[in-house]
Coordinates of N, CA and C in Angstrom, one line a residue:
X1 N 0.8 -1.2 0.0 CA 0.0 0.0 0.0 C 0.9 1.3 0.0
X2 N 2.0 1.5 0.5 CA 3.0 2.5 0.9 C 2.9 2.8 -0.9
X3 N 3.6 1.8 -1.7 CA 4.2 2.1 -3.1 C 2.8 2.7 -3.9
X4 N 1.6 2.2 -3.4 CA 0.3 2.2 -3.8 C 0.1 3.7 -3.6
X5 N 0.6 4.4 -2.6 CA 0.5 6.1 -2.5 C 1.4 6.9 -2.8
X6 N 2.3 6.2 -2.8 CA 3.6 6.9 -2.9 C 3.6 7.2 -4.8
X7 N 2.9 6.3 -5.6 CA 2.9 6.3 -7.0 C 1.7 7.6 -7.2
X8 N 0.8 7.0 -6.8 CA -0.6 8.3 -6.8 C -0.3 9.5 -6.3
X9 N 0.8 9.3 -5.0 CA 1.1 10.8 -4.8 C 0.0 11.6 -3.4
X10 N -0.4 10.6 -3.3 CA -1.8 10.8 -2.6 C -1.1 10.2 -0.9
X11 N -1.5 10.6 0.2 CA -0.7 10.4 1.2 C -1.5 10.8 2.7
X12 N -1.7 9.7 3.3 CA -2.6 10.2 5.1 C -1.8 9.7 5.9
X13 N -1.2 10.5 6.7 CA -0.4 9.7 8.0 C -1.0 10.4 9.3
X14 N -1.3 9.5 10.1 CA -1.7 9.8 11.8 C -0.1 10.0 12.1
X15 N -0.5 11.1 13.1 CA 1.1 11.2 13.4 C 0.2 11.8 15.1
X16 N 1.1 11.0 16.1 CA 0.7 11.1 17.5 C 1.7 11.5 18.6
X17 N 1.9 12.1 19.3 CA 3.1 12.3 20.6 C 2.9 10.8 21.4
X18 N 4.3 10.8 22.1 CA 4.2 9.7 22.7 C 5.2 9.9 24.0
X19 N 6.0 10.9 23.3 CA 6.8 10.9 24.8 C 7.4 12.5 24.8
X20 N 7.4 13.5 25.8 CA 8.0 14.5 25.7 C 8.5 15.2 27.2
X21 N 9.7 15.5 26.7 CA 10.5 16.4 27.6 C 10.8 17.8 27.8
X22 N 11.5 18.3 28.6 CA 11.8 19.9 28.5 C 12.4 20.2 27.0
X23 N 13.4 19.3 26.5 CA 14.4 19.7 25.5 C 13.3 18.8 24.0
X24 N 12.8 17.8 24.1 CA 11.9 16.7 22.9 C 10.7 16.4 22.7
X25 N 10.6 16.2 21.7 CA 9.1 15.7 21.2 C 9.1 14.3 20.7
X26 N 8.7 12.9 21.4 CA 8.8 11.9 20.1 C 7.3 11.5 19.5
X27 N 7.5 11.6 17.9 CA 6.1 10.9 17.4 C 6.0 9.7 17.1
X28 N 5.1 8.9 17.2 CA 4.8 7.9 16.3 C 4.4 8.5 15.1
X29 N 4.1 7.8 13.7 CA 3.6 8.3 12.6 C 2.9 6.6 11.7
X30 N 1.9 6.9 11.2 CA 1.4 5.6 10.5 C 1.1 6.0 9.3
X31 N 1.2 5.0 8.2 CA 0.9 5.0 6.7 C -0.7 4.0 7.0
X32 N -1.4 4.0 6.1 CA -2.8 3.6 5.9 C -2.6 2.3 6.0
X33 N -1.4 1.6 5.8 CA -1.6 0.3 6.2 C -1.2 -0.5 7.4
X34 N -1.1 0.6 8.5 CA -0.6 0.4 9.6 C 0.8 0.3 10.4
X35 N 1.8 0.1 9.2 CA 3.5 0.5 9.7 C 3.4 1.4 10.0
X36 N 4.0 2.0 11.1 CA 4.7 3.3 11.7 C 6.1 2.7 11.9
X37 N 6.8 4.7 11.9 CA 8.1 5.0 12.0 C 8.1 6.1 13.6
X38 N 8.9 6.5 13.4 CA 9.3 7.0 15.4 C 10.3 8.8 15.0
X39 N 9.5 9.6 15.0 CA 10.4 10.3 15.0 C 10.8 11.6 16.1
X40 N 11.6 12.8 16.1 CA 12.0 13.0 17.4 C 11.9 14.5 16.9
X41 N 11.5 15.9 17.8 CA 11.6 17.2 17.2 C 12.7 17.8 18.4
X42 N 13.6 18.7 18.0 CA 14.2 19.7 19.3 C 13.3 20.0 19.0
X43 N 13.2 21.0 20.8 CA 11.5 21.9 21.2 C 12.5 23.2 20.9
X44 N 13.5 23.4 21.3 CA 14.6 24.6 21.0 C 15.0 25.0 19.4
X45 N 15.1 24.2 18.6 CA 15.8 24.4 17.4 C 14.3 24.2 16.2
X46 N 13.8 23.4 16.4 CA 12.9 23.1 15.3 C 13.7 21.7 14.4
X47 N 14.6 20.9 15.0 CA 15.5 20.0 13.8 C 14.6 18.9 14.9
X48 N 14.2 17.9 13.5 CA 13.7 17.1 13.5 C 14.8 15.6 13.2
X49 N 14.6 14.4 13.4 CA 15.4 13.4 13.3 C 14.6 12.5 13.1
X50 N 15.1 11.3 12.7 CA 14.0 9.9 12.0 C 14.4 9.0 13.4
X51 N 14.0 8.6 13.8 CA 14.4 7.5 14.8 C 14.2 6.4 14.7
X52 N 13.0 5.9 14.0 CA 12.7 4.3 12.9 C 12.0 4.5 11.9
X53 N 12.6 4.1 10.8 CA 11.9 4.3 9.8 C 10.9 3.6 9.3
X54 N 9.4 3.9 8.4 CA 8.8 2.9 8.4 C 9.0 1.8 7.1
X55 N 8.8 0.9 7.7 CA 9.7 -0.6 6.8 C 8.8 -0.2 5.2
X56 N 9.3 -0.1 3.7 CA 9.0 0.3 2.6 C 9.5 1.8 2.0
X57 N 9.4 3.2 3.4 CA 9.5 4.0 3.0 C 11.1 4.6 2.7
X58 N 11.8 3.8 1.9 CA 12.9 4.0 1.6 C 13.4 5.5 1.4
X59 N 12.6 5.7 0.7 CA 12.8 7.2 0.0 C 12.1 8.2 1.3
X60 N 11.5 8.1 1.9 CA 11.1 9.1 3.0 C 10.1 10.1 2.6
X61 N 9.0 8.9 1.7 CA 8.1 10.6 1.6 C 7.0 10.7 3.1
X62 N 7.0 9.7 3.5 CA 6.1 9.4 4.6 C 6.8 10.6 5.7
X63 N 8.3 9.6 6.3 CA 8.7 10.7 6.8 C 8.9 12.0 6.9
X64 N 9.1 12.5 5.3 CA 9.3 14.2 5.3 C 7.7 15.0 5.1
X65 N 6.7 13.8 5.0 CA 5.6 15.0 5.3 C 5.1 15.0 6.7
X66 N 5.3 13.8 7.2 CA 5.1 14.1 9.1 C 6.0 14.7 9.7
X67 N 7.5 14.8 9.3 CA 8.5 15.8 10.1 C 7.8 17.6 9.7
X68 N 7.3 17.8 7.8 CA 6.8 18.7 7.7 C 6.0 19.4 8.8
X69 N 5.0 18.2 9.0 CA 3.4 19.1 9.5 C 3.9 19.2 11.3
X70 N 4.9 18.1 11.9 CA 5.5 18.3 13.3 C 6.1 20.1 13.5
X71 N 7.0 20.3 12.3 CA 7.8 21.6 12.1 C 6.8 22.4 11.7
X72 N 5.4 22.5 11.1 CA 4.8 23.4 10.9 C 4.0 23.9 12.1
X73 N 3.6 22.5 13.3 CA 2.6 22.8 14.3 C 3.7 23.4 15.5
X74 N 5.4 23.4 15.2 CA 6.4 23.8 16.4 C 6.1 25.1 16.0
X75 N 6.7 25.6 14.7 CA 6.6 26.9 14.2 C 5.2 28.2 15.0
X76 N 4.1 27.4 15.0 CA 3.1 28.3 15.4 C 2.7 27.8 17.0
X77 N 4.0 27.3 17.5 CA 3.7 27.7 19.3 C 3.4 26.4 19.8
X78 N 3.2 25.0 18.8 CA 2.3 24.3 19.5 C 3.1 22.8 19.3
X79 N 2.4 21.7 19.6 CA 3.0 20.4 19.6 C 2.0 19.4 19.9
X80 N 1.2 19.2 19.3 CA -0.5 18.7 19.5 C 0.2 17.0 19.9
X81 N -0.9 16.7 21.1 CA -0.9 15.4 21.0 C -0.7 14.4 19.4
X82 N -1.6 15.1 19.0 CA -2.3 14.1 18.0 C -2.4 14.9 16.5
X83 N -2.1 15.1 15.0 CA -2.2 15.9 14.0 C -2.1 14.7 13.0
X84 N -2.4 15.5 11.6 CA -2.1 14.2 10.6 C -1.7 15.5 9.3
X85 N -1.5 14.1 8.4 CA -1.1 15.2 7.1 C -2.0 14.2 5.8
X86 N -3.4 15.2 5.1 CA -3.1 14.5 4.4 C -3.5 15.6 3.4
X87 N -2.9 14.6 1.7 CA -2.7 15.4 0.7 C -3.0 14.4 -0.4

């Protein structure tokens, strides 16, 4: 299913907090077929990191639209439990 969106171009990922600190943010993130990847935000800098990737997404489009919408929700003050991205 990953290559199935990734060809269409078409793309939904749940992206959820799961653990945070003074200095971190970490998300879970899921593709429509249920693999998730793990990834981490500075609360200070805005730099985001992959921490597991999800098994197919070689190329990282999954990852770079959930790092996207993490860095667009830090940008405007906030860090939602819970957000998704879809396109």
């Amino acid at each position: 299913m990953i290559a199935e969106a990734c060809d269409a171009m078409a793309f939904y990922i749940k992206i959820e907090k799961y653990e945070e600190t003074e200095f971190f943010a970490k998300y879970k993130f899921w593709s429509v077929d249920g693999n998730f990847g793990e990834l981490e935000i500075n609360k200070q800098s805005g730099e985001v990191r992959l921490l597991m990737q999800i098994s197919g997404d070689q190329q990282r489009h999954l990852f770079n639209r959930a790092a996207a919408k993490v860095i667009r929700e830090w940008r405007q003050g906030r860090l939602p439990d819970m957000t998704e991205w879809a396109s």
